[in-house]
């Protein structure tokens, strides 16, 4: 019984997004993505203001036919208890990459959408009430607060 429980817990961990396989990103795109997020190439990898970043998502997030990317950066010194920050970078019509948003926390892309098809982002971390950001055509702004899909308040 104990071994079954341990095996089940191990399988659950392996199937979580943190253990998912990293996306395959062409070298030229990876370089442009990191540069758009103001990361610098070092002997350790691409470093932002906090630590070495990695591209965790590389796909079309808003349905416009162009790739988008999410860079994750880890550092408890920069991001507190959550220890994670992220950058959203989007390929523009002219082919160049542009940073749209960055924030401390863990992004969860929701089914609800803002302008131009951009998904709302639940900004997870420690606690039980998270900001949900919505794209207004210019920037992501807090639109509401949720926990497990239900409205909540920070008060």
Short mmCIF file of C-alpha atoms in Angstrom, two decimals, residues 60 62-67 91:
data_model
loop_
_atom_site.label_atom_id
_atom_site.label_comp_id
_atom_site.label_asym_id
_atom_site.label_seq_id
_atom_site.Cartn_x
_atom_site.Cartn_y
_atom_site.Cartn_z
CA UNK A 60 0.35 31.08 -30.36
CA UNK A 62 -3.95 34.67 -28.78
CA UNK A 63 -4.89 32.98 -32.07
CA UNK A 64 -3.26 35.51 -34.41
CA UNK A 65 -1.12 32.89 -36.17
CA UNK A 66 2.17 34.13 -34.70
CA UNK A 67 4.21 32.54 -31.92
CA UNK A 91 6.06 38.04 -32.23
#
